[in-house]
mmCIF file with all atom_site columns, C-alpha atoms in Angstrom:
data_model
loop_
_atom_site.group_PDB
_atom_site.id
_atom_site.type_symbol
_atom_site.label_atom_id
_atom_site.label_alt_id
_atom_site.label_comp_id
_atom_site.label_asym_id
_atom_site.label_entity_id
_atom_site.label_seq_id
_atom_site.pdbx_PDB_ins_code
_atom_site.Cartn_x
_atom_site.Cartn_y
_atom_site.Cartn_z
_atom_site.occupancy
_atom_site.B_iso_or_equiv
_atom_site.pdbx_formal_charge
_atom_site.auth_seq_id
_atom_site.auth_comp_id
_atom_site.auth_asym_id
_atom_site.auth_atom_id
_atom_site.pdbx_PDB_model_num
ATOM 1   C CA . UNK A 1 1   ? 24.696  8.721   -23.759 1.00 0.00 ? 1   UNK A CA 1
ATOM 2   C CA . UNK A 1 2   ? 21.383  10.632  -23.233 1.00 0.00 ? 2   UNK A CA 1
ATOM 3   C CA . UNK A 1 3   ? 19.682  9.589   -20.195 1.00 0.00 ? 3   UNK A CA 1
ATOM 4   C CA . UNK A 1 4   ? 16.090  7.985   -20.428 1.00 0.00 ? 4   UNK A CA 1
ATOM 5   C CA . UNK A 1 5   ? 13.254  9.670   -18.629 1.00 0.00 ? 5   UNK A CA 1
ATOM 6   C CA . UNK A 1 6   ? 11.491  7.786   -15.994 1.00 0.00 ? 6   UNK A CA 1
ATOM 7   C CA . UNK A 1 7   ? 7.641   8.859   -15.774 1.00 0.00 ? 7   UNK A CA 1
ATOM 8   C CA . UNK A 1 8   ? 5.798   9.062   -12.716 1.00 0.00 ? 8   UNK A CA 1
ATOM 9   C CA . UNK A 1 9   ? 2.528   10.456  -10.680 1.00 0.00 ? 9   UNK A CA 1
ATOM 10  C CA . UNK A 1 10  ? 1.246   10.656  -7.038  1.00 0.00 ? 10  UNK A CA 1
ATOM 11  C CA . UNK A 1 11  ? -1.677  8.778   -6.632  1.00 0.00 ? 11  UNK A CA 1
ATOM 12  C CA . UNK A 1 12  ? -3.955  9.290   -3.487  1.00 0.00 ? 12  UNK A CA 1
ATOM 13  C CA . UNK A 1 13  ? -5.974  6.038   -3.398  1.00 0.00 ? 13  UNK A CA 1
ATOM 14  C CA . UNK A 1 14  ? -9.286  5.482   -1.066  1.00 0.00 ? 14  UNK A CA 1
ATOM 15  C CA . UNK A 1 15  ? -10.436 8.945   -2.137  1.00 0.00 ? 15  UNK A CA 1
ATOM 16  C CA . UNK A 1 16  ? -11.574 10.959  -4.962  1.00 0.00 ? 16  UNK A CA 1
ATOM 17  C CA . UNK A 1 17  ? -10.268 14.083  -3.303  1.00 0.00 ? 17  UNK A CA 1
ATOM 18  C CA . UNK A 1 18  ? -6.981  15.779  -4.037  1.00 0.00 ? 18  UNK A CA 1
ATOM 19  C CA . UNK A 1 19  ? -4.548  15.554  -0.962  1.00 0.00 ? 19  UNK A CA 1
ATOM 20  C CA . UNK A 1 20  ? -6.593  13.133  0.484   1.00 0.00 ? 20  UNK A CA 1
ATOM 21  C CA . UNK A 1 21  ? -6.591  9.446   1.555   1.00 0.00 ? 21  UNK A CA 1
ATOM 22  C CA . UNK A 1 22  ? -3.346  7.477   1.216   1.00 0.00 ? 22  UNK A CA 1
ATOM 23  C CA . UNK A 1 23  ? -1.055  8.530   -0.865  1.00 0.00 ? 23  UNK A CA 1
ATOM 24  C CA . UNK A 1 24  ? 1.793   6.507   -3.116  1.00 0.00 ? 24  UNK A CA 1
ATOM 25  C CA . UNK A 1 25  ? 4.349   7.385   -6.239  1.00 0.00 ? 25  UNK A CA 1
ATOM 26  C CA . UNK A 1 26  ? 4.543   5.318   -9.279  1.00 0.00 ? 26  UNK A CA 1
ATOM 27  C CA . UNK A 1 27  ? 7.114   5.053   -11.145 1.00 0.00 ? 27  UNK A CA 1
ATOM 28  C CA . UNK A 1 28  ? 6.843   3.913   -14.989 1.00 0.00 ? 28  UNK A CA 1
ATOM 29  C CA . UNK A 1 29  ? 10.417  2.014   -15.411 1.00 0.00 ? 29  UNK A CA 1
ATOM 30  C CA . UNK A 1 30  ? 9.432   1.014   -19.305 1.00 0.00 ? 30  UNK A CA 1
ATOM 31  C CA . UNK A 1 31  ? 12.858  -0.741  -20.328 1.00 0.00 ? 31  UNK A CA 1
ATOM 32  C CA . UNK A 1 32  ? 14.773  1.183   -17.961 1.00 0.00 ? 32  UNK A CA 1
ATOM 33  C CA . UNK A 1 33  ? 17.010  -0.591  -16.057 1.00 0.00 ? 33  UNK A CA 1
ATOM 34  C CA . UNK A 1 34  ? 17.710  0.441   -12.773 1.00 0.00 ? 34  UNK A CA 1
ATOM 35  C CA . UNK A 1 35  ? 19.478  -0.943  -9.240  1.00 0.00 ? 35  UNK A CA 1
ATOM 36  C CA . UNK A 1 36  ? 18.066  -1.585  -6.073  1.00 0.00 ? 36  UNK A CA 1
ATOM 37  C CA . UNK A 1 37  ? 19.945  1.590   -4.326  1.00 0.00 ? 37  UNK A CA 1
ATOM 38  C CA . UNK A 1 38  ? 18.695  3.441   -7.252  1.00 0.00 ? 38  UNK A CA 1
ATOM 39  C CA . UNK A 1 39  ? 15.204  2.479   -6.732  1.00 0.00 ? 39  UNK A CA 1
ATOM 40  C CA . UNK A 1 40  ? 15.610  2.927   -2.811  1.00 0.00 ? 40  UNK A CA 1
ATOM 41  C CA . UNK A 1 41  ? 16.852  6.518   -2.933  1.00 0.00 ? 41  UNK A CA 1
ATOM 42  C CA . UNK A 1 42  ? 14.481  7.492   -5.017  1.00 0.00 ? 42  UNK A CA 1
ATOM 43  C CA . UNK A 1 43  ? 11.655  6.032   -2.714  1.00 0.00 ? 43  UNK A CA 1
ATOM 44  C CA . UNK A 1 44  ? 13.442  7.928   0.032   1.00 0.00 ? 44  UNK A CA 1
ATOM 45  C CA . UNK A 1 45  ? 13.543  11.163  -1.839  1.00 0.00 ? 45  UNK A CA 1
ATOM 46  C CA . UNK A 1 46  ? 9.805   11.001  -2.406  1.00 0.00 ? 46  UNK A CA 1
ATOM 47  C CA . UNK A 1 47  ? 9.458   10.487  1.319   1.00 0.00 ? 47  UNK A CA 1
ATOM 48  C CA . UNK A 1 48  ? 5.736   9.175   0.885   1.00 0.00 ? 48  UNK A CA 1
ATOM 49  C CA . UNK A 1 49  ? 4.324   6.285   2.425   1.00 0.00 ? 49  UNK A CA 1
ATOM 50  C CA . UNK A 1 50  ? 5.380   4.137   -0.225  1.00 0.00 ? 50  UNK A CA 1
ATOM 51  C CA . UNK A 1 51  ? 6.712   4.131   -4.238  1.00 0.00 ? 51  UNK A CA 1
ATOM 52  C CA . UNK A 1 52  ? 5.581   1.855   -6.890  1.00 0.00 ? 52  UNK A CA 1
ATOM 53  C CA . UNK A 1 53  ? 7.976   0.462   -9.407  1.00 0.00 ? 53  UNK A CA 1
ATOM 54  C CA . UNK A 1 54  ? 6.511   -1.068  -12.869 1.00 0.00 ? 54  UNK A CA 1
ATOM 55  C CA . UNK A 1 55  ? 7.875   -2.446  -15.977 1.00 0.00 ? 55  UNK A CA 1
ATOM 56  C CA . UNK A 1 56  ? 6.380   -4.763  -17.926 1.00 0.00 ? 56  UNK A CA 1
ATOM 57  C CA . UNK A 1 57  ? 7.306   -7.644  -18.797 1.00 0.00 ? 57  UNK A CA 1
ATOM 58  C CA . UNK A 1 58  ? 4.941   -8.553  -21.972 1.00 0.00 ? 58  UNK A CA 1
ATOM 59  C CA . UNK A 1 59  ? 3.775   -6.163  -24.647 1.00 0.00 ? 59  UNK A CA 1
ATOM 60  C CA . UNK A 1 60  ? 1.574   -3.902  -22.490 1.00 0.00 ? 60  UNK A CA 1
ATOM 61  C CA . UNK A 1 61  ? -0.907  -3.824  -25.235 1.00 0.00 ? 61  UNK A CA 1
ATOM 62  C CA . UNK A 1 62  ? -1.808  -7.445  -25.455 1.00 0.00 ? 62  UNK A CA 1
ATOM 63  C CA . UNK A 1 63  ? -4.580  -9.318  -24.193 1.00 0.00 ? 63  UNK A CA 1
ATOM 64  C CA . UNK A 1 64  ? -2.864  -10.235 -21.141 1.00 0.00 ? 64  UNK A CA 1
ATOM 65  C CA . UNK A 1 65  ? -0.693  -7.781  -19.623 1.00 0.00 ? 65  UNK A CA 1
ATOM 66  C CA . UNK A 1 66  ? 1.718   -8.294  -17.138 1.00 0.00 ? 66  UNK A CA 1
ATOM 67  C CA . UNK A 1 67  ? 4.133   -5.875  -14.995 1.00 0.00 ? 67  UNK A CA 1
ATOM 68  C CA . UNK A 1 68  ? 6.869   -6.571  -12.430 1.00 0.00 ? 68  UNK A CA 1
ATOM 69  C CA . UNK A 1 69  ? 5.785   -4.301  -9.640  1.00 0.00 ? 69  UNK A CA 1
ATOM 70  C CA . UNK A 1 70  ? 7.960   -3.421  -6.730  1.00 0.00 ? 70  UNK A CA 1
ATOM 71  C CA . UNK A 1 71  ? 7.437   -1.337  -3.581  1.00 0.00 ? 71  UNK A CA 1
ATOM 72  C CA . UNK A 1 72  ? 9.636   0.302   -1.446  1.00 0.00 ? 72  UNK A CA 1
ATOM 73  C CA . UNK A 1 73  ? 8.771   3.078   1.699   1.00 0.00 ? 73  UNK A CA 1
ATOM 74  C CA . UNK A 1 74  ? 11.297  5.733   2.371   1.00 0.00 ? 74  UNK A CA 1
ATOM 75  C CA . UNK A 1 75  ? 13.642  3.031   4.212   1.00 0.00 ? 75  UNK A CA 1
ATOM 76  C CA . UNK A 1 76  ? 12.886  -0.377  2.568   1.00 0.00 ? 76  UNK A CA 1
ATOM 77  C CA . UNK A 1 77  ? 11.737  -2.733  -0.007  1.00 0.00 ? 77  UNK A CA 1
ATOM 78  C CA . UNK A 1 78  ? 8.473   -4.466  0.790   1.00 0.00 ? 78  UNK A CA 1
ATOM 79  C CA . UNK A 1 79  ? 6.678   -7.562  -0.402  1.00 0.00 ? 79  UNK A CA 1
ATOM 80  C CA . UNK A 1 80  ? 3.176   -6.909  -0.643  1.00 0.00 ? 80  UNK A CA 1
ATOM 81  C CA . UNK A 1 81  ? 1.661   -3.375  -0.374  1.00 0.00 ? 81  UNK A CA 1
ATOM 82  C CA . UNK A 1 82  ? -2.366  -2.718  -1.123  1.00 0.00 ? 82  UNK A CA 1
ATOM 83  C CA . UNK A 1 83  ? -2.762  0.917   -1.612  1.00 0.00 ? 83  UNK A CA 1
ATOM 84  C CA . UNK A 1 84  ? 0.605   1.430   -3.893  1.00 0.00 ? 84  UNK A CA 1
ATOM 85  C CA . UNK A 1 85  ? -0.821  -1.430  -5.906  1.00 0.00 ? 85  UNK A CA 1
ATOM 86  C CA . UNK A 1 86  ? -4.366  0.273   -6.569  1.00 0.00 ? 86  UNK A CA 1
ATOM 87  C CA . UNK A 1 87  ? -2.455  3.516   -6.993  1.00 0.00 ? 87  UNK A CA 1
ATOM 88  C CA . UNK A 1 88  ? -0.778  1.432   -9.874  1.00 0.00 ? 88  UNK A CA 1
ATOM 89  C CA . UNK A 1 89  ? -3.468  -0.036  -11.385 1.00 0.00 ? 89  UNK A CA 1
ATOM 90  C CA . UNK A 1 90  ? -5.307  3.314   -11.698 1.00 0.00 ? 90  UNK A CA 1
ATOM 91  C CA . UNK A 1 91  ? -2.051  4.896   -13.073 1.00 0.00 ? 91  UNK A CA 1
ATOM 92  C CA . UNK A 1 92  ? -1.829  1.941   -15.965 1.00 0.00 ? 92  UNK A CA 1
ATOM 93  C CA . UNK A 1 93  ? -5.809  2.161   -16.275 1.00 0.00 ? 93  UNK A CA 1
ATOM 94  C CA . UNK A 1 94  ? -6.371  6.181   -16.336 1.00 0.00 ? 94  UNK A CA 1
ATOM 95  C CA . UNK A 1 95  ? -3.222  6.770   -19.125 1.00 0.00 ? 95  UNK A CA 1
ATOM 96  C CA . UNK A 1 96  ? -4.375  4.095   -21.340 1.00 0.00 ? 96  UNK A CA 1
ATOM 97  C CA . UNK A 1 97  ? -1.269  1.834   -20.886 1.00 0.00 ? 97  UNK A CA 1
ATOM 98  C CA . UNK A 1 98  ? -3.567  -1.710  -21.632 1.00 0.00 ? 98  UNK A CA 1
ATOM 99  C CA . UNK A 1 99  ? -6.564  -2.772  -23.560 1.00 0.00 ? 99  UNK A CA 1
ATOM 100 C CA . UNK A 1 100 ? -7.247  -5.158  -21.637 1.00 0.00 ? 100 UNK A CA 1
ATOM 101 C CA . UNK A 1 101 ? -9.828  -4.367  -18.547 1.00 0.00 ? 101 UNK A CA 1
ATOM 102 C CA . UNK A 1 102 ? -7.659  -7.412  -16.088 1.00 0.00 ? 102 UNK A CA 1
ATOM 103 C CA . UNK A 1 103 ? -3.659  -6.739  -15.071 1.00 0.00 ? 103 UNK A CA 1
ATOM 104 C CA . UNK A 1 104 ? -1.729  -9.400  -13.657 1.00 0.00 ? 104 UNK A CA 1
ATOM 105 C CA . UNK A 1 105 ? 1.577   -8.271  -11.433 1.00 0.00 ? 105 UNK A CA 1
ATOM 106 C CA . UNK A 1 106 ? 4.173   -9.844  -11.004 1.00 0.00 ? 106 UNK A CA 1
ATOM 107 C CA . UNK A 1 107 ? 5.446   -9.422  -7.303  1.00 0.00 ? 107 UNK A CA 1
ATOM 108 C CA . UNK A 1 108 ? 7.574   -10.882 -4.610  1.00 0.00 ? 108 UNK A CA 1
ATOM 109 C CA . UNK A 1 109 ? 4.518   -12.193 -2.677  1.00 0.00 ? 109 UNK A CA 1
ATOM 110 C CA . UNK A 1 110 ? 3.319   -13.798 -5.954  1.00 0.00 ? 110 UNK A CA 1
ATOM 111 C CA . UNK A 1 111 ? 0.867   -12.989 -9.016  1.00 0.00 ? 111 UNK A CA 1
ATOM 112 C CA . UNK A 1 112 ? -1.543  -10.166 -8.297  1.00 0.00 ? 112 UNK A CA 1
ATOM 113 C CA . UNK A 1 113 ? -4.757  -9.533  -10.322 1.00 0.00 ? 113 UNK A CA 1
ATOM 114 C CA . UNK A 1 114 ? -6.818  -5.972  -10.865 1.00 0.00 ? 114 UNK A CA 1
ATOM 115 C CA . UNK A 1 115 ? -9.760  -5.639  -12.518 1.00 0.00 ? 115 UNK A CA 1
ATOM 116 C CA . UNK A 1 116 ? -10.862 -2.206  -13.917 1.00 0.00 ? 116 UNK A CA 1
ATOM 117 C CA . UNK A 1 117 ? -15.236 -1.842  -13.496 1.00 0.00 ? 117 UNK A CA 1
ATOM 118 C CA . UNK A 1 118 ? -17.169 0.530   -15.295 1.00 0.00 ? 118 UNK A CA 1
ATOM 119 C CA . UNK A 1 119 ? -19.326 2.888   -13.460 1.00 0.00 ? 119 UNK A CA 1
ATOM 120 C CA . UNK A 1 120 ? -21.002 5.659   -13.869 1.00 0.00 ? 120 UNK A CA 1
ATOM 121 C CA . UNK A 1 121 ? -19.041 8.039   -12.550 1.00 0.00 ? 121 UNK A CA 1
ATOM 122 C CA . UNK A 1 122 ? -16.021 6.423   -14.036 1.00 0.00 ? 122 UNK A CA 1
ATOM 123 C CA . UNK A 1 123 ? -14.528 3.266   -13.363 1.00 0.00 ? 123 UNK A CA 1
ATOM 124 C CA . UNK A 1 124 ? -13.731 1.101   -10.164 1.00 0.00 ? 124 UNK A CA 1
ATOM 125 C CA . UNK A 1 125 ? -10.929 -1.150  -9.529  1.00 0.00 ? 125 UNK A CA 1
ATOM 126 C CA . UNK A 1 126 ? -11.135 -4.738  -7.720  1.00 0.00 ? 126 UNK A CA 1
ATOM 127 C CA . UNK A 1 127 ? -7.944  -6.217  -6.648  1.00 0.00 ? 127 UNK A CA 1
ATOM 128 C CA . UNK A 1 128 ? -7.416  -9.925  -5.901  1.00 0.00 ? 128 UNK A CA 1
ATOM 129 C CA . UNK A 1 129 ? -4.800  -10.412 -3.146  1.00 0.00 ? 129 UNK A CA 1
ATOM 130 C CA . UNK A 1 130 ? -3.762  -13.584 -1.449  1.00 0.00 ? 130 UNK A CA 1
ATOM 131 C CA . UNK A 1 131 ? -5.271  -14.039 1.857   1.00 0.00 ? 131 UNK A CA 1
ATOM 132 C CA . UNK A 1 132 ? -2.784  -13.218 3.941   1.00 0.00 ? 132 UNK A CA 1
ATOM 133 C CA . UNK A 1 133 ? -2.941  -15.851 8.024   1.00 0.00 ? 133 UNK A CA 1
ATOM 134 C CA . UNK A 1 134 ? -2.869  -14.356 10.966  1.00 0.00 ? 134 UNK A CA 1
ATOM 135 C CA . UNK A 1 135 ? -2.144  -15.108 14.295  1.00 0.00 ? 135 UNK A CA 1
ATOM 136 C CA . UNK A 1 136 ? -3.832  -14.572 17.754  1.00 0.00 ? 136 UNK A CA 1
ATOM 137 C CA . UNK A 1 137 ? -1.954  -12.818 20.528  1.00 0.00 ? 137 UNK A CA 1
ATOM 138 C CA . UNK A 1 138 ? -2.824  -14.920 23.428  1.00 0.00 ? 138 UNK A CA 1
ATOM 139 C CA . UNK A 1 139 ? -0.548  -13.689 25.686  1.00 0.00 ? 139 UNK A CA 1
ATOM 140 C CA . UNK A 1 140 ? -0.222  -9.773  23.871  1.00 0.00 ? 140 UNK A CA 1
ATOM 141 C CA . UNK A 1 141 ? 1.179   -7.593  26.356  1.00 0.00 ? 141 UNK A CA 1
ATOM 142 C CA . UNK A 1 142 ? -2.944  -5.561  25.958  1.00 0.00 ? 142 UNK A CA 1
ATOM 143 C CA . UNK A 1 143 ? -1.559  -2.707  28.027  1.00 0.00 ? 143 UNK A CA 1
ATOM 144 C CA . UNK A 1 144 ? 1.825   -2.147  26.581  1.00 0.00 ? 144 UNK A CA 1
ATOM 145 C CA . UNK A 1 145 ? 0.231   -1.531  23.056  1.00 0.00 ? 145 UNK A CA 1
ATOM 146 C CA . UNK A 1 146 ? -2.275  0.694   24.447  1.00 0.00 ? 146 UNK A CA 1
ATOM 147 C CA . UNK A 1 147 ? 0.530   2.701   26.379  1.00 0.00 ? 147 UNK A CA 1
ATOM 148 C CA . UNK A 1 148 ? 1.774   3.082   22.498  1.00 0.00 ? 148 UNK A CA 1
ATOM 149 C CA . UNK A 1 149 ? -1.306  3.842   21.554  1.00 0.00 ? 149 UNK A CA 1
ATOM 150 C CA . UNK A 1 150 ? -1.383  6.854   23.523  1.00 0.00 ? 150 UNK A CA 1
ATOM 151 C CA . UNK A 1 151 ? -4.028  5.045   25.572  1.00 0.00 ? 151 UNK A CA 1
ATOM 152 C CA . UNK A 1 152 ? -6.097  3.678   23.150  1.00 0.00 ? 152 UNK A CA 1
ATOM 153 C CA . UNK A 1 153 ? -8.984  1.427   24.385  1.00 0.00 ? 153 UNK A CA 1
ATOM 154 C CA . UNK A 1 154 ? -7.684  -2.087  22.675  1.00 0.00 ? 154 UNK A CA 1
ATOM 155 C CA . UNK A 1 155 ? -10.553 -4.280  21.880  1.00 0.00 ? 155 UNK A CA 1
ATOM 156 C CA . UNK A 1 156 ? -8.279  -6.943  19.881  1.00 0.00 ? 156 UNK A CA 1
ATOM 157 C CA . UNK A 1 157 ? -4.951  -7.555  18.308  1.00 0.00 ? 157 UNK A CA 1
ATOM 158 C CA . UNK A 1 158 ? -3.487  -10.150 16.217  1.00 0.00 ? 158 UNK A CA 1
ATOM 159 C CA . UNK A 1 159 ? -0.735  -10.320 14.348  1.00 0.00 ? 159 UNK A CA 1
ATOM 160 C CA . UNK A 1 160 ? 0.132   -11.228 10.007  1.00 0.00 ? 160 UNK A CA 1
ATOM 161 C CA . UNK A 1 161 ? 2.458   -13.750 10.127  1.00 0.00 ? 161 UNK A CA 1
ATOM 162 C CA . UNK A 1 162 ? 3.827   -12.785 6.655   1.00 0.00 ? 162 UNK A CA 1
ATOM 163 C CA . UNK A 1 163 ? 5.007   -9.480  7.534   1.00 0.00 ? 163 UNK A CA 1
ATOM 164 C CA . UNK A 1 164 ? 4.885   -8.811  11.231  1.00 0.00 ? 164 UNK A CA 1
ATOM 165 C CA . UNK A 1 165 ? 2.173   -6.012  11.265  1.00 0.00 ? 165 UNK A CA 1
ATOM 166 C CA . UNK A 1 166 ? 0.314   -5.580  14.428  1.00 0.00 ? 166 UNK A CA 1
ATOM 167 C CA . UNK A 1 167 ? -3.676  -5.450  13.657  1.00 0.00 ? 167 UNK A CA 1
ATOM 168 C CA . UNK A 1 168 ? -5.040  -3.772  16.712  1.00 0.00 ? 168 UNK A CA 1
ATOM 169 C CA . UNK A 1 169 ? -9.199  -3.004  16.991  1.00 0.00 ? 169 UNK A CA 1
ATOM 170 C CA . UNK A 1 170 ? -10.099 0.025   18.963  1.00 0.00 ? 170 UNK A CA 1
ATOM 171 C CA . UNK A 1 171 ? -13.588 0.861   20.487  1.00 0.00 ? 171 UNK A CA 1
ATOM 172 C CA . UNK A 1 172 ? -14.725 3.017   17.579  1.00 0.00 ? 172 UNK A CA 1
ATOM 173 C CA . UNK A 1 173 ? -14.122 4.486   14.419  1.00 0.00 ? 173 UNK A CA 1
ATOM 174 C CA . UNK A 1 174 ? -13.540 8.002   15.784  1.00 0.00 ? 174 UNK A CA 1
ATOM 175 C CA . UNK A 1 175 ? -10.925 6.978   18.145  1.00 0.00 ? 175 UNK A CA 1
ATOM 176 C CA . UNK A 1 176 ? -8.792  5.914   15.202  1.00 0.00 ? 176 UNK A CA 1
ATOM 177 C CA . UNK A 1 177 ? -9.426  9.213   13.445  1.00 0.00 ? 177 UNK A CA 1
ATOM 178 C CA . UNK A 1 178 ? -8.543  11.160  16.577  1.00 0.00 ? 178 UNK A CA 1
ATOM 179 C CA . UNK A 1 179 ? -5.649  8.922   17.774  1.00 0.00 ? 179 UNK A CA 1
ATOM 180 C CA . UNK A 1 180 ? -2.254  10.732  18.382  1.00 0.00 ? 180 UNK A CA 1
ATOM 181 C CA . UNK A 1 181 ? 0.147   8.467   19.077  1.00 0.00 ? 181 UNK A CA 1
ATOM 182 C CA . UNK A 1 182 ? 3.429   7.845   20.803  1.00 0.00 ? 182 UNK A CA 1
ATOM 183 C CA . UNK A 1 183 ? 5.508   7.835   17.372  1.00 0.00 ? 183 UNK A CA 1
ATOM 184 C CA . UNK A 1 184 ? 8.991   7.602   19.049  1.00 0.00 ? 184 UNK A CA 1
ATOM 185 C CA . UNK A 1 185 ? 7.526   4.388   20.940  1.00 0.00 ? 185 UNK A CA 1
ATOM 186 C CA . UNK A 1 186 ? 5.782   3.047   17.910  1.00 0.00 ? 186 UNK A CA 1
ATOM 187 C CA . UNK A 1 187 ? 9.549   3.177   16.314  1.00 0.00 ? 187 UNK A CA 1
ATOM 188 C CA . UNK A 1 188 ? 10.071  0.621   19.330  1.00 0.00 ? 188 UNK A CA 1
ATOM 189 C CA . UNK A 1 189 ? 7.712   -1.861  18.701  1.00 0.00 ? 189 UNK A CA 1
ATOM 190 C CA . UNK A 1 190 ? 8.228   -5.457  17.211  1.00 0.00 ? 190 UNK A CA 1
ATOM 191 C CA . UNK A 1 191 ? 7.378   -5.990  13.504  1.00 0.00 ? 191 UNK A CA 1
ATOM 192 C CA . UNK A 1 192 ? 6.466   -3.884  10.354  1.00 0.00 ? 192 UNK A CA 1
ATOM 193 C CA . UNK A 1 193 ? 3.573   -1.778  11.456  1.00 0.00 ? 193 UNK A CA 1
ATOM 194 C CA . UNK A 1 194 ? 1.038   -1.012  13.761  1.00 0.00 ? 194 UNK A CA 1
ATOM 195 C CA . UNK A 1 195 ? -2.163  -0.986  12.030  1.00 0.00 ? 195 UNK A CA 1
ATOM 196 C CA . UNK A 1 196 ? -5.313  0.182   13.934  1.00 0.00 ? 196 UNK A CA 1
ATOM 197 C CA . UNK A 1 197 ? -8.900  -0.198  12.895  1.00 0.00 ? 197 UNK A CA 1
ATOM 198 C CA . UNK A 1 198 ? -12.456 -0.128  13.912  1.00 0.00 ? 198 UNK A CA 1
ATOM 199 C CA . UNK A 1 199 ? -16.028 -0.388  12.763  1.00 0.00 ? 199 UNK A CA 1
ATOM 200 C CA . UNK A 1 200 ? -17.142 3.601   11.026  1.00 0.00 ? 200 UNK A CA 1
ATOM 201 C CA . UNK A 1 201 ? -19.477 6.366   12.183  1.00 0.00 ? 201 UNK A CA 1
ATOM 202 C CA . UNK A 1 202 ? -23.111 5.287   11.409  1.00 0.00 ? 202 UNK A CA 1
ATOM 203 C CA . UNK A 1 203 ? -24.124 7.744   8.686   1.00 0.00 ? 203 UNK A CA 1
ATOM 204 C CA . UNK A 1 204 ? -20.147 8.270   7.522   1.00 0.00 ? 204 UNK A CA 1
ATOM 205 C CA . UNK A 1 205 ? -20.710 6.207   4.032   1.00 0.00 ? 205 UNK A CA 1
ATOM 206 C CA . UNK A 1 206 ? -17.375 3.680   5.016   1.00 0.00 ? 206 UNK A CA 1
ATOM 207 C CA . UNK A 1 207 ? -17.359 0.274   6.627   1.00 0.00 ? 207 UNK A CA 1
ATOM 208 C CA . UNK A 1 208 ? -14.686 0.878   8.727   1.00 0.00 ? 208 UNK A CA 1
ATOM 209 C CA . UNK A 1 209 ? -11.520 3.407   9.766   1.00 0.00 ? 209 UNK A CA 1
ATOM 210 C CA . UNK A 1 210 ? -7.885  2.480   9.493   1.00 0.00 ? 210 UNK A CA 1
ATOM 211 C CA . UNK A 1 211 ? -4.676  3.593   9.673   1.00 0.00 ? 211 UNK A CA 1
ATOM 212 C CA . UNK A 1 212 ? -1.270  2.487   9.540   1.00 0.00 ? 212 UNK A CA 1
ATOM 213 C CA . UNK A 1 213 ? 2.204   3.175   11.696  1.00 0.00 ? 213 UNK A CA 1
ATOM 214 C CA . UNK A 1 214 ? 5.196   1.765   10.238  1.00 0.00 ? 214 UNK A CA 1
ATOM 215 C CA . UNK A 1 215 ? 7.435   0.797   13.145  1.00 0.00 ? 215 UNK A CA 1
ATOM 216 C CA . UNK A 1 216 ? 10.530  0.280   10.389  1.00 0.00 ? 216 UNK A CA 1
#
């Protein structure tokens, strides 16, 4: 039986320049079927942050389309993940896979929406997300992040209850861009990731700096 050819592209998302931002692989499954430990050791082949899964599951061309999308990083499956699902939406968008200018995904955190804008310069995409709760770390061992942190001056940390991740605020946006961390320690910590953040440069053209350890 000839095999069926699954179609895929990198997608760097938060930028418009090549080998920039964050980058994720997506994966047009069509009707192809395919197992989880398929899907995994693909995702771990690719060895980028994370791999995007679609297949629809109405006719793509309708008035409302819908795909199953899954995610998985080099090690996992996840339930929710932003920048795979933008990297999706502009795959679907950019080859002319819908009509329609809304997507809704089908996902294991629940219905996702994206909305393709025109622009000038092209088109921008808006995605609608549950809001995910978070908790405040009270009693956050402050120093023990900062020690995986590399030293990191820690202005605040609190923690997504869905997933685990850390969200830690450092003093300023160039101390996240600079930060070289402890990555065998960060492998040690509790949860999903580390995510650090903190308000941009004045004069940069962003709201704010972030990036992203994945402790698993």
């Amino acid at each position: 039986m000839a095999k069926k050819v699954v179609k895929y592209a990198v997608v760097d998302a938060f930028t418009d320049t090549a080998f920039k931002g964050n980058p994720a692989v997506v994966c047009w499954l069509g009707d192809t079927m395919k197992d989880d430990k398929w899907l995994q050791s693909v995702a771990t082949e690719f060895n980028l942050p994370m791999t995007a899964y679609l297949t629809p599951l109405v006719d793509h061309h309708s008035e409302n389309p819908r795909f199953q999308i899954r995610w998985f990083s080099p090690v996992s499956e996840f339930a929710l993940c932003g920048h795979a699902t933008l990297a999706a939406s502009h795959y679907i968008f950019q080859a002319g896979l819908v009509k329609s200018k809304t997507i809704e995904f089908s996902s294991l955190y629940g219905i996702l929406f994206a909305k393709k804008v025109s622009a000038n310069d092209g088109f921008y995409i808006e995605l609608d997300f549950p809001v995910v709760p978070v908790l405040d770390f009270n009693d956050l061992d402050v120093s023990a992040i900062s020690e995986i942190l590399n030293g990191a001056t820690v202005v605040d940390a609190v923690k997504k209850n869905a997933f685990e991740d850390i969200i830690v605020v450092l003093g300023s946006g160039e101390e996240v861009a600079d930060l070289e961390p402890w990555f065998d320690k960060i492998k040690e910590a509790p949860g999903r990731a580390i995510i650090i953040t903190a308000r941009a440069p004045n004069g940069s053209g962003f709201d704010f700096y972030s990036r992203v350890f994945q402790t698993r």
